[in-house]
């Protein structure tokens, strides 16, 4: 690797003076916890999704949002919640927070989203909900999934951590017919607030429960207390809630990032298309494309080595790293993680698609702040190592 080239990570946030201005304004205003910026971010988010009927609730992580979503839906001990093995542990851990059990199923080989036939086969009388993950930013098969959920009376919570913005049948994820959708603003997601998330629902009573539980089970948030006609010191605790509210410092970043999202989307699409064209002749299985006219968020660009490749996945990751190129693996499947494996007696044979994908996959650099020459470095390195 020529020594003058800096290390190219697989992801980096894209922030600038706009984020600094919004965050500084929050700090200078003296209101740094949940307040006017969080409200504004929620309103802007609803406007981005283009549906005024939606309740958008900012929280301090998507993990917190998924927990709140399942709590509001009444998931508890004795219940089962189905999701895929090919996800981050946060998707499943929230089920255990509530004392319910996780049922993991395999993914579709091509999309790495939930295999809807496996979903239907895993439903029991205890199944309460399903959590589809829109893997890498491509929508799960929501039409089939919603029909199955409807037929069996299951709740649906979308893990949309990768899916801003993603469409299914021309509709943005967040406006579909599921019960609740949860987005993430973790550092490497398509927009970031450092840490943060957004819970979205059309159901007013679910929204009320989520708002109460995200702030200690108090029936009005702190900001409202200062504007209400009731005395400022008065509040009521109606449940043992959580501490999951988003600060105005984080929300300031979110406001600035959301305003840039249309540009971010275009850049990610451009980079993904360019990878698609230039890597086509290598011994790689490239990511599944969305159906014509649908939006893929391209949070991740996941390639898989085919049988023809003469280098192993681990050796390829090491060789790229030696050339100053960062990669990652999304994900080490949950069935391989000690906690999930041991609790549910899982093994690789139960999840052939996830397992085979895991052994051959890597995520290569894709982020809006990289320029074409950064991408050319990745492409050239892959040519050198694979052809
Ligand atoms: C990032 C991520 C989460 C968790 O998001 P946080 O905001 O970090 O809590 C959940 N599920 C998936 C699929 C993710 O990629």
mmCIF file of C-alpha atoms and ligand atoms in Angstrom:
data_model
loop_
_atom_site.group_PDB
_atom_site.id
_atom_site.type_symbol
_atom_site.label_atom_id
_atom_site.label_comp_id
_atom_site.label_asym_id
_atom_site.label_seq_id
_atom_site.Cartn_x
_atom_site.Cartn_y
_atom_site.Cartn_z
ATOM 1 C CA UNK A 1 0.000 0.000 0.000
ATOM 2 C CA UNK A 2 1.409 3.408 -0.952
ATOM 3 C CA UNK A 3 2.121 5.008 2.424
ATOM 4 C CA UNK A 4 0.501 8.362 1.547
ATOM 5 C CA UNK A 5 -2.992 6.844 1.310
ATOM 6 C CA UNK A 6 -4.940 7.080 4.557
ATOM 7 C CA UNK A 7 -6.876 4.093 5.899
ATOM 8 C CA UNK A 8 -10.296 3.867 4.242
ATOM 9 C CA UNK A 9 -12.835 2.639 6.800
ATOM 10 C CA UNK A 10 -15.921 0.679 5.715
ATOM 11 C CA UNK A 11 -18.190 3.451 7.057
ATOM 12 C CA UNK A 12 -17.871 7.022 8.310
ATOM 13 C CA UNK A 13 -20.460 9.626 9.321
ATOM 14 C CA UNK A 14 -20.916 12.609 6.975
ATOM 15 C CA UNK A 15 -21.259 15.744 9.106
ATOM 16 C CA UNK A 16 -20.339 19.393 8.636
ATOM 17 C CA UNK A 17 -20.996 22.961 9.699
ATOM 18 C CA UNK A 18 -24.797 22.465 9.630
ATOM 19 C CA UNK A 19 -24.640 19.810 12.365
ATOM 20 C CA UNK A 20 -22.203 21.938 14.385
ATOM 21 C CA UNK A 21 -24.519 24.970 14.075
ATOM 22 C CA UNK A 22 -27.610 23.025 15.213
ATOM 23 C CA UNK A 23 -25.795 21.394 18.138
ATOM 24 C CA UNK A 24 -24.203 24.711 19.184
ATOM 25 C CA UNK A 25 -27.612 26.360 19.091
ATOM 26 C CA UNK A 26 -28.962 23.716 21.475
ATOM 27 C CA UNK A 27 -26.029 24.164 23.848
ATOM 28 C CA UNK A 28 -26.231 27.974 23.747
ATOM 29 C CA UNK A 29 -29.993 27.911 24.322
ATOM 30 C CA UNK A 30 -29.512 26.271 27.719
ATOM 31 C CA UNK A 31 -32.012 23.501 26.777
ATOM 32 C CA UNK A 32 -29.832 20.453 26.116
ATOM 33 C CA UNK A 33 -32.115 17.543 27.023
ATOM 34 C CA UNK A 34 -35.384 16.645 25.241
ATOM 35 C CA UNK A 35 -37.038 19.870 24.098
ATOM 36 C CA UNK A 36 -37.749 21.971 21.013
ATOM 37 C CA UNK A 37 -35.095 20.340 18.824
ATOM 38 C CA UNK A 38 -36.365 16.823 19.555
ATOM 39 C CA UNK A 39 -39.921 17.986 18.698
ATOM 40 C CA UNK A 40 -38.701 19.584 15.489
ATOM 41 C CA UNK A 41 -36.736 16.458 14.517
ATOM 42 C CA UNK A 42 -39.851 14.340 15.051
ATOM 43 C CA UNK A 43 -41.912 16.714 12.900
ATOM 44 C CA UNK A 44 -39.262 16.815 10.165
ATOM 45 C CA UNK A 45 -39.067 13.016 10.207
ATOM 46 C CA UNK A 46 -42.825 12.688 9.711
ATOM 47 C CA UNK A 47 -42.607 15.170 6.832
ATOM 48 C CA UNK A 48 -39.803 13.171 5.247
ATOM 49 C CA UNK A 49 -41.979 10.048 5.411
ATOM 50 C CA UNK A 50 -44.774 12.149 3.905
ATOM 51 C CA UNK A 51 -47.595 10.944 6.144
ATOM 52 C CA UNK A 52 -49.179 13.384 8.587
ATOM 53 C CA UNK A 53 -51.047 10.560 10.382
ATOM 54 C CA UNK A 54 -47.787 9.142 11.753
ATOM 55 C CA UNK A 55 -46.567 9.501 15.321
ATOM 56 C CA UNK A 56 -42.773 9.881 15.252
ATOM 57 C CA UNK A 57 -41.024 9.489 18.613
ATOM 58 C CA UNK A 58 -37.313 10.207 19.021
ATOM 59 C CA UNK A 59 -35.413 7.902 21.383
ATOM 60 C CA UNK A 60 -31.784 7.438 22.389
ATOM 61 C CA UNK A 61 -31.236 4.267 20.296
ATOM 62 C CA UNK A 62 -33.057 1.895 17.995
ATOM 63 C CA UNK A 63 -32.531 -0.785 20.628
ATOM 64 C CA UNK A 64 -34.514 1.378 23.076
ATOM 65 C CA UNK A 65 -37.120 1.915 20.354
ATOM 66 C CA UNK A 66 -37.515 -1.825 19.698
ATOM 67 C CA UNK A 67 -37.872 -2.427 23.445
ATOM 68 C CA UNK A 68 -40.550 0.279 23.712
ATOM 69 C CA UNK A 69 -42.352 -1.119 20.661
ATOM 70 C CA UNK A 70 -42.611 -4.653 22.043
ATOM 71 C CA UNK A 71 -43.557 -3.366 25.510
ATOM 72 C CA UNK A 72 -46.370 -1.273 24.048
ATOM 73 C CA UNK A 73 -47.636 -4.323 22.126
ATOM 74 C CA UNK A 74 -47.813 -6.265 25.398
ATOM 75 C CA UNK A 75 -45.064 -8.810 24.680
ATOM 76 C CA UNK A 76 -44.186 -10.646 27.886
ATOM 77 C CA UNK A 77 -43.340 -13.982 29.525
ATOM 78 C CA UNK A 78 -44.787 -16.964 27.659
ATOM 79 C CA UNK A 79 -44.801 -15.154 24.313
ATOM 80 C CA UNK A 80 -42.621 -15.967 21.311
ATOM 81 C CA UNK A 81 -41.286 -13.389 18.887
ATOM 82 C CA UNK A 82 -39.875 -14.484 15.520
ATOM 83 C CA UNK A 83 -36.942 -12.803 13.800
ATOM 84 C CA UNK A 84 -33.996 -13.875 11.670
ATOM 85 C CA UNK A 85 -30.681 -15.281 12.790
ATOM 86 C CA UNK A 86 -28.952 -12.967 10.303
ATOM 87 C CA UNK A 87 -29.173 -9.719 12.273
ATOM 88 C CA UNK A 88 -27.532 -7.696 15.009
ATOM 89 C CA UNK A 89 -28.192 -9.009 18.508
ATOM 90 C CA UNK A 90 -30.225 -5.871 19.390
ATOM 91 C CA UNK A 91 -33.135 -7.120 17.255
ATOM 92 C CA UNK A 92 -33.478 -10.191 19.471
ATOM 93 C CA UNK A 93 -32.219 -9.028 22.876
ATOM 94 C CA UNK A 94 -35.193 -6.711 23.417
ATOM 95 C CA UNK A 95 -37.490 -9.744 23.353
ATOM 96 C CA UNK A 96 -35.546 -11.202 26.272
ATOM 97 C CA UNK A 97 -35.717 -7.882 28.194
ATOM 98 C CA UNK A 98 -39.458 -8.516 28.396
ATOM 99 C CA UNK A 99 -39.103 -12.173 29.431
ATOM 100 C CA UNK A 100 -40.445 -13.489 26.125
ATOM 101 C CA UNK A 101 -38.634 -16.000 23.916
ATOM 102 C CA UNK A 102 -36.943 -15.498 20.569
ATOM 103 C CA UNK A 103 -37.573 -17.883 17.685
ATOM 104 C CA UNK A 104 -34.894 -17.486 15.021
ATOM 105 C CA UNK A 105 -35.527 -18.425 11.387
ATOM 106 C CA UNK A 106 -33.351 -18.538 8.278
ATOM 107 C CA UNK A 107 -33.130 -15.860 5.601
ATOM 108 C CA UNK A 108 -33.834 -15.846 1.894
ATOM 109 C CA UNK A 109 -30.586 -16.814 0.133
ATOM 110 C CA UNK A 110 -30.620 -13.895 -2.263
ATOM 111 C CA UNK A 111 -31.912 -10.968 -0.143
ATOM 112 C CA UNK A 112 -30.747 -12.099 3.328
ATOM 113 C CA UNK A 113 -34.103 -10.835 4.621
ATOM 114 C CA UNK A 114 -36.509 -13.137 6.470
ATOM 115 C CA UNK A 115 -37.584 -16.230 4.508
ATOM 116 C CA UNK A 116 -41.364 -15.901 4.701
ATOM 117 C CA UNK A 117 -41.912 -19.684 4.371
ATOM 118 C CA UNK A 118 -39.631 -20.269 7.355
ATOM 119 C CA UNK A 119 -41.590 -17.590 9.211
ATOM 120 C CA UNK A 120 -44.898 -19.326 8.604
ATOM 121 C CA UNK A 121 -43.434 -22.710 9.594
ATOM 122 C CA UNK A 122 -42.178 -21.271 12.911
ATOM 123 C CA UNK A 123 -45.543 -19.899 14.086
ATOM 124 C CA UNK A 124 -46.995 -21.558 17.206
ATOM 125 C CA UNK A 125 -49.907 -20.760 19.503
ATOM 126 C CA UNK A 126 -47.454 -18.698 21.588
ATOM 127 C CA UNK A 127 -46.242 -16.510 18.712
ATOM 128 C CA UNK A 128 -47.073 -12.899 19.469
ATOM 129 C CA UNK A 129 -45.011 -10.880 16.995
ATOM 130 C CA UNK A 130 -42.514 -10.919 14.156
ATOM 131 C CA UNK A 131 -39.610 -8.512 13.624
ATOM 132 C CA UNK A 132 -38.524 -8.332 9.969
ATOM 133 C CA UNK A 133 -35.138 -6.694 9.313
ATOM 134 C CA UNK A 134 -34.731 -4.775 6.048
ATOM 135 C CA UNK A 135 -31.230 -6.151 5.607
ATOM 136 C CA UNK A 136 -28.634 -3.703 4.209
ATOM 137 C CA UNK A 137 -31.476 -1.359 3.200
ATOM 138 C CA UNK A 138 -33.504 -3.696 0.975
ATOM 139 C CA UNK A 139 -37.105 -4.236 2.053
ATOM 140 C CA UNK A 140 -38.138 -7.651 3.329
ATOM 141 C CA UNK A 141 -41.059 -9.210 1.419
ATOM 142 C CA UNK A 142 -43.577 -7.136 3.378
ATOM 143 C CA UNK A 143 -46.591 -7.983 1.205
ATOM 144 C CA UNK A 144 -46.308 -11.706 1.946
ATOM 145 C CA UNK A 145 -45.194 -11.122 5.534
ATOM 146 C CA UNK A 146 -48.169 -8.859 6.332
ATOM 147 C CA UNK A 147 -50.573 -11.444 4.836
ATOM 148 C CA UNK A 148 -49.065 -14.169 7.058
ATOM 149 C CA UNK A 149 -49.159 -11.882 10.120
ATOM 150 C CA UNK A 150 -52.773 -10.973 9.411
ATOM 151 C CA UNK A 151 -53.817 -14.625 8.959
ATOM 152 C CA UNK A 152 -52.211 -15.655 12.276
ATOM 153 C CA UNK A 153 -53.018 -12.486 14.259
ATOM 154 C CA UNK A 154 -49.372 -11.521 14.766
ATOM 155 C CA UNK A 155 -48.043 -8.063 15.584
ATOM 156 C CA UNK A 156 -45.346 -6.723 13.259
ATOM 157 C CA UNK A 157 -42.459 -4.491 14.371
ATOM 158 C CA UNK A 158 -40.092 -3.525 11.560
ATOM 159 C CA UNK A 159 -36.409 -3.264 12.436
ATOM 160 C CA UNK A 160 -35.725 -0.444 9.982
ATOM 161 C CA UNK A 161 -32.223 0.299 11.304
ATOM 162 C CA UNK A 162 -30.919 -0.042 7.710
ATOM 163 C CA UNK A 163 -33.998 1.237 5.912
ATOM 164 C CA UNK A 164 -33.880 5.027 5.706
ATOM 165 C CA UNK A 165 -35.103 5.386 3.045
ATOM 166 C CA UNK A 166 -36.422 2.088 1.661
ATOM 167 C CA UNK A 167 -39.624 1.353 -0.215
ATOM 168 C CA UNK A 168 -41.885 -1.678 -0.472
ATOM 169 C CA UNK A 169 -44.518 -1.588 -3.241
ATOM 170 C CA UNK A 170 -43.751 2.086 -3.745
ATOM 171 C CA UNK A 171 -44.355 3.020 -0.093
ATOM 172 C CA UNK A 172 -41.659 4.163 2.295
ATOM 173 C CA UNK A 173 -40.774 1.870 5.190
ATOM 174 C CA UNK A 174 -42.288 3.697 8.163
ATOM 175 C CA UNK A 175 -45.611 4.142 6.333
ATOM 176 C CA UNK A 176 -46.395 0.444 5.723
ATOM 177 C CA UNK A 177 -49.139 -1.549 7.465
ATOM 178 C CA UNK A 178 -47.010 -2.947 10.301
ATOM 179 C CA UNK A 179 -47.768 -1.905 13.890
ATOM 180 C CA UNK A 180 -44.519 -0.082 14.635
ATOM 181 C CA UNK A 181 -41.326 0.755 12.720
ATOM 182 C CA UNK A 182 -37.995 1.578 14.372
ATOM 183 C CA UNK A 183 -35.102 3.458 12.722
ATOM 184 C CA UNK A 184 -31.517 3.808 14.006
ATOM 185 C CA UNK A 185 -29.211 6.829 13.970
ATOM 186 C CA UNK A 186 -26.147 4.962 15.224
ATOM 187 C CA UNK A 187 -22.807 6.332 13.942
ATOM 188 C CA UNK A 188 -22.640 4.192 10.779
ATOM 189 C CA UNK A 189 -26.309 4.382 9.713
ATOM 190 C CA UNK A 190 -27.606 6.410 6.722
ATOM 191 C CA UNK A 191 -28.096 9.417 9.023
ATOM 192 C CA UNK A 192 -26.643 9.675 12.508
ATOM 193 C CA UNK A 193 -27.179 11.502 15.779
ATOM 194 C CA UNK A 194 -24.190 9.749 17.405
ATOM 195 C CA UNK A 195 -26.651 7.471 19.177
ATOM 196 C CA UNK A 196 -30.365 7.659 18.517
ATOM 197 C CA UNK A 197 -33.484 6.156 17.025
ATOM 198 C CA UNK A 198 -37.018 6.949 15.872
ATOM 199 C CA UNK A 199 -40.147 4.950 16.660
ATOM 200 C CA UNK A 200 -42.949 5.403 14.151
ATOM 201 C CA UNK A 201 -46.564 4.247 14.399
ATOM 202 C CA UNK A 202 -49.961 5.237 13.118
ATOM 203 C CA UNK A 203 -51.682 3.849 16.226
ATOM 204 C CA UNK A 204 -52.464 6.618 18.734
ATOM 205 C CA UNK A 205 -52.781 4.402 21.804
ATOM 206 C CA UNK A 206 -49.473 2.638 21.052
ATOM 207 C CA UNK A 207 -47.881 6.082 20.602
ATOM 208 C CA UNK A 208 -49.233 7.241 23.964
ATOM 209 C CA UNK A 209 -47.802 4.196 25.733
ATOM 210 C CA UNK A 210 -44.416 4.592 24.017
ATOM 211 C CA UNK A 211 -44.236 8.306 24.956
ATOM 212 C CA UNK A 212 -44.958 7.531 28.603
ATOM 213 C CA UNK A 213 -42.533 4.588 28.787
ATOM 214 C CA UNK A 214 -39.643 6.390 27.094
ATOM 215 C CA UNK A 215 -39.507 8.830 30.042
ATOM 216 C CA UNK A 216 -39.885 7.029 33.387
ATOM 217 C CA UNK A 217 -43.582 6.263 32.954
ATOM 218 C CA UNK A 218 -44.356 9.945 33.452
ATOM 219 C CA UNK A 219 -47.477 11.106 31.709
ATOM 220 C CA UNK A 220 -46.020 14.369 30.355
ATOM 221 C CA UNK A 221 -42.469 14.956 29.196
ATOM 222 C CA UNK A 222 -40.247 17.516 30.924
ATOM 223 C CA UNK A 223 -40.568 20.104 28.195
ATOM 224 C CA UNK A 224 -44.365 20.021 28.287
ATOM 225 C CA UNK A 225 -44.245 20.516 32.026
ATOM 226 C CA UNK A 226 -42.704 23.918 31.453
ATOM 227 C CA UNK A 227 -45.429 24.968 29.024
ATOM 228 C CA UNK A 228 -48.508 23.435 30.592
ATOM 229 C CA UNK A 229 -51.095 25.392 32.578
ATOM 230 C CA UNK A 230 -50.678 22.895 35.437
ATOM 231 C CA UNK A 231 -47.942 23.861 37.937
ATOM 232 C CA UNK A 232 -44.505 23.129 36.474
ATOM 233 C CA UNK A 233 -43.524 20.845 39.328
ATOM 234 C CA UNK A 234 -46.510 18.492 38.941
ATOM 235 C CA UNK A 235 -46.366 15.123 37.195
ATOM 236 C CA UNK A 236 -47.784 11.648 37.531
ATOM 237 C CA UNK A 237 -45.982 8.316 37.287
ATOM 238 C CA UNK A 238 -48.258 5.664 35.828
ATOM 239 C CA UNK A 239 -45.732 2.854 35.161
ATOM 240 C CA UNK A 240 -42.103 1.903 35.911
ATOM 241 C CA UNK A 241 -40.835 3.392 32.642
ATOM 242 C CA UNK A 242 -37.426 3.654 31.037
ATOM 243 C CA UNK A 243 -34.957 6.480 30.327
ATOM 244 C CA UNK A 244 -34.974 6.396 26.536
ATOM 245 C CA UNK A 245 -35.596 10.033 25.492
ATOM 246 C CA UNK A 246 -33.405 11.765 22.887
ATOM 247 C CA UNK A 247 -31.451 14.874 23.917
ATOM 248 C CA UNK A 248 -31.765 18.145 21.990
ATOM 249 C CA UNK A 249 -28.024 17.920 21.320
ATOM 250 C CA UNK A 250 -28.563 14.660 19.425
ATOM 251 C CA UNK A 251 -31.779 15.937 17.817
ATOM 252 C CA UNK A 252 -29.895 18.991 16.513
ATOM 253 C CA UNK A 253 -27.626 16.633 14.606
ATOM 254 C CA UNK A 254 -30.667 14.724 13.394
ATOM 255 C CA UNK A 255 -32.324 17.864 11.993
ATOM 256 C CA UNK A 256 -29.202 18.760 9.994
ATOM 257 C CA UNK A 257 -28.637 15.163 8.838
ATOM 258 C CA UNK A 258 -32.239 14.668 7.735
ATOM 259 C CA UNK A 259 -32.020 17.811 5.583
ATOM 260 C CA UNK A 260 -29.068 16.187 3.788
ATOM 261 C CA UNK A 261 -30.744 12.800 3.366
ATOM 262 C CA UNK A 262 -31.908 13.329 -0.257
ATOM 263 C CA UNK A 263 -28.304 14.043 -1.246
ATOM 264 C CA UNK A 264 -27.057 11.099 0.833
ATOM 265 C CA UNK A 265 -29.515 8.726 -0.859
ATOM 266 C CA UNK A 266 -28.411 9.822 -4.337
ATOM 267 C CA UNK A 267 -24.756 9.393 -3.433
ATOM 268 C CA UNK A 268 -25.243 5.924 -1.950
ATOM 269 C CA UNK A 269 -27.234 4.845 -5.021
ATOM 270 C CA UNK A 270 -24.515 6.158 -7.309
ATOM 271 C CA UNK A 271 -21.763 4.320 -5.403
ATOM 272 C CA UNK A 272 -23.791 1.086 -5.245
ATOM 273 C CA UNK A 273 -24.478 1.184 -8.986
ATOM 274 C CA UNK A 274 -20.817 1.856 -9.692
ATOM 275 C CA UNK A 275 -19.775 -1.133 -7.570
ATOM 276 C CA UNK A 276 -22.395 -3.216 -9.371
ATOM 277 C CA UNK A 277 -21.001 -2.349 -12.807
ATOM 278 C CA UNK A 278 -17.331 -2.627 -11.955
ATOM 279 C CA UNK A 279 -17.361 -5.755 -9.812
ATOM 280 C CA UNK A 280 -19.627 -7.768 -12.122
ATOM 281 C CA UNK A 281 -16.862 -9.847 -13.706
ATOM 282 C CA UNK A 282 -15.232 -10.948 -10.432
ATOM 283 C CA UNK A 283 -16.037 -14.228 -8.617
ATOM 284 C CA UNK A 284 -18.519 -12.437 -6.370
ATOM 285 C CA UNK A 285 -22.213 -12.676 -5.611
ATOM 286 C CA UNK A 286 -23.251 -9.026 -5.586
ATOM 287 C CA UNK A 287 -26.107 -7.783 -3.385
ATOM 288 C CA UNK A 288 -29.700 -8.355 -4.502
ATOM 289 C CA UNK A 289 -31.151 -5.331 -6.288
ATOM 290 C CA UNK A 290 -34.568 -3.956 -5.384
ATOM 291 C CA UNK A 291 -37.504 -4.611 -7.749
ATOM 292 C CA UNK A 292 -37.747 -1.950 -10.489
ATOM 293 C CA UNK A 293 -38.831 1.433 -9.128
ATOM 294 C CA UNK A 294 -38.175 0.549 -5.478
ATOM 295 C CA UNK A 295 -35.688 2.391 -3.238
ATOM 296 C CA UNK A 296 -32.807 0.509 -1.586
ATOM 297 C CA UNK A 297 -31.202 2.560 1.221
ATOM 298 C CA UNK A 298 -27.765 0.998 0.541
ATOM 299 C CA UNK A 299 -26.776 1.206 4.190
ATOM 300 C CA UNK A 300 -24.370 -1.681 3.456
ATOM 301 C CA UNK A 301 -22.746 -3.097 0.337
ATOM 302 C CA UNK A 302 -22.339 -6.791 1.099
ATOM 303 C CA UNK A 303 -20.424 -8.992 -1.337
ATOM 304 C CA UNK A 304 -20.079 -12.769 -1.154
ATOM 305 C CA UNK A 305 -17.236 -14.856 -2.582
ATOM 306 C CA UNK A 306 -18.452 -17.492 -5.038
ATOM 307 C CA UNK A 307 -17.093 -21.052 -5.356
ATOM 308 C CA UNK A 308 -14.757 -19.804 -8.126
ATOM 309 C CA UNK A 309 -12.839 -17.500 -5.795
ATOM 310 C CA UNK A 310 -9.333 -18.715 -5.006
ATOM 311 C CA UNK A 311 -8.982 -16.715 -1.772
ATOM 312 C CA UNK A 312 -10.862 -17.300 1.470
ATOM 313 C CA UNK A 313 -13.099 -14.632 2.987
ATOM 314 C CA UNK A 314 -10.818 -14.216 6.004
ATOM 315 C CA UNK A 315 -7.719 -13.934 3.807
ATOM 316 C CA UNK A 316 -9.478 -11.371 1.596
ATOM 317 C CA UNK A 317 -10.381 -9.242 4.627
ATOM 318 C CA UNK A 318 -6.761 -9.386 5.811
ATOM 319 C CA UNK A 319 -5.365 -8.559 2.355
ATOM 320 C CA UNK A 320 -7.732 -5.577 1.999
ATOM 321 C CA UNK A 321 -6.740 -4.383 5.462
ATOM 322 C CA UNK A 322 -3.056 -4.638 4.440
ATOM 323 C CA UNK A 323 -3.915 -2.317 1.554
ATOM 324 C CA UNK A 324 -5.514 0.161 3.963
ATOM 325 C CA UNK A 325 -9.124 -0.784 3.197
ATOM 326 C CA UNK A 326 -11.566 -1.444 6.006
ATOM 327 C CA UNK A 327 -14.347 -4.019 5.818
ATOM 328 C CA UNK A 328 -16.785 -5.638 8.208
ATOM 329 C CA UNK A 329 -19.032 -8.704 8.388
ATOM 330 C CA UNK A 330 -22.796 -8.215 8.793
ATOM 331 C CA UNK A 331 -23.425 -10.368 10.679
ATOM 332 C CA UNK A 332 -21.962 -13.187 12.686
ATOM 333 C CA UNK A 333 -25.360 -14.933 12.794
ATOM 334 C CA UNK A 334 -27.073 -15.130 16.162
ATOM 335 C CA UNK A 335 -27.083 -18.946 16.017
ATOM 336 C CA UNK A 336 -23.264 -18.722 16.336
ATOM 337 C CA UNK A 337 -23.339 -16.431 19.375
ATOM 338 C CA UNK A 338 -22.864 -18.296 22.678
ATOM 339 C CA UNK A 339 -25.897 -16.796 24.415
ATOM 340 C CA UNK A 340 -28.385 -17.488 21.621
ATOM 341 C CA UNK A 341 -26.827 -20.823 20.618
ATOM 342 C CA UNK A 342 -26.857 -22.194 24.149
ATOM 343 C CA UNK A 343 -30.209 -20.831 25.250
ATOM 344 C CA UNK A 344 -32.060 -22.291 22.263
ATOM 345 C CA UNK A 345 -29.796 -25.229 21.339
ATOM 346 C CA UNK A 346 -29.061 -23.799 17.891
ATOM 347 C CA UNK A 347 -26.634 -25.073 15.267
ATOM 348 C CA UNK A 348 -25.517 -24.107 11.775
ATOM 349 C CA UNK A 349 -27.517 -26.879 10.045
ATOM 350 C CA UNK A 350 -30.723 -25.175 11.146
ATOM 351 C CA UNK A 351 -29.874 -22.029 9.154
ATOM 352 C CA UNK A 352 -28.174 -23.127 5.911
ATOM 353 C CA UNK A 353 -28.625 -19.840 4.013
ATOM 354 C CA UNK A 354 -27.466 -17.556 6.803
ATOM 355 C CA UNK A 355 -24.567 -19.869 7.585
ATOM 356 C CA UNK A 356 -23.346 -20.167 3.986
ATOM 357 C CA UNK A 357 -23.728 -16.407 3.460
ATOM 358 C CA UNK A 358 -21.845 -15.651 6.666
ATOM 359 C CA UNK A 359 -18.879 -17.789 5.667
ATOM 360 C CA UNK A 360 -18.421 -15.987 2.342
ATOM 361 C CA UNK A 361 -19.544 -12.396 3.023
ATOM 362 C CA UNK A 362 -17.939 -9.069 3.724
ATOM 363 C CA UNK A 363 -19.164 -5.464 3.718
ATOM 364 C CA UNK A 364 -16.951 -3.175 1.647
ATOM 365 C CA UNK A 365 -16.659 0.611 2.096
ATOM 366 C CA UNK A 366 -19.847 2.511 1.229
ATOM 367 C CA UNK A 367 -20.482 5.913 2.760
ATOM 368 C CA UNK A 368 -21.447 9.304 1.398
ATOM 369 C CA UNK A 369 -18.208 11.024 2.420
ATOM 370 C CA UNK A 370 -16.072 8.719 0.244
ATOM 371 C CA UNK A 371 -15.207 10.015 -3.193
ATOM 372 C CA UNK A 372 -14.945 8.174 -6.491
ATOM 373 C CA UNK A 373 -11.188 7.733 -6.080
ATOM 374 C CA UNK A 374 -11.707 6.051 -2.685
ATOM 375 C CA UNK A 375 -14.101 3.651 -4.400
ATOM 376 C CA UNK A 376 -11.630 3.100 -7.243
ATOM 377 C CA UNK A 377 -9.071 1.985 -4.650
ATOM 378 C CA UNK A 378 -11.491 -0.655 -3.352
ATOM 379 C CA UNK A 379 -12.334 -1.834 -6.876
ATOM 380 C CA UNK A 380 -8.660 -2.019 -7.898
ATOM 381 C CA UNK A 381 -7.760 -3.955 -4.742
ATOM 382 C CA UNK A 382 -10.571 -6.462 -5.350
ATOM 383 C CA UNK A 383 -9.402 -6.940 -8.959
ATOM 384 C CA UNK A 384 -5.870 -7.542 -7.821
ATOM 385 C CA UNK A 385 -6.905 -10.037 -5.160
ATOM 386 C CA UNK A 386 -9.662 -11.854 -7.037
ATOM 387 C CA UNK A 387 -8.714 -12.060 -10.701
HETATM 388 C C1 LIG B 1 -27.809 -0.704 14.302
HETATM 389 C C2 LIG B 1 -28.835 -1.772 14.414
HETATM 390 C C3 LIG B 1 -29.678 -1.880 15.531
HETATM 391 C C4 LIG B 1 -29.474 -1.097 16.787
HETATM 392 O O1 LIG B 1 -29.483 0.261 16.591
HETATM 393 P P1 LIG B 1 -28.986 1.207 17.796
HETATM 394 O O2 LIG B 1 -29.493 2.550 17.389
HETATM 395 O O3 LIG B 1 -27.485 1.122 17.821
HETATM 396 O O4 LIG B 1 -29.596 0.715 19.044
HETATM 397 C C5 LIG B 1 -30.704 -2.803 15.505
HETATM 398 N N1 LIG B 1 -30.874 -3.625 14.454
HETATM 399 C C6 LIG B 1 -30.074 -3.573 13.380
HETATM 400 C C7 LIG B 1 -30.346 -4.502 12.243
HETATM 401 C C8 LIG B 1 -29.015 -2.662 13.339
HETATM 402 O O5 LIG B 1 -28.198 -2.644 12.277
#
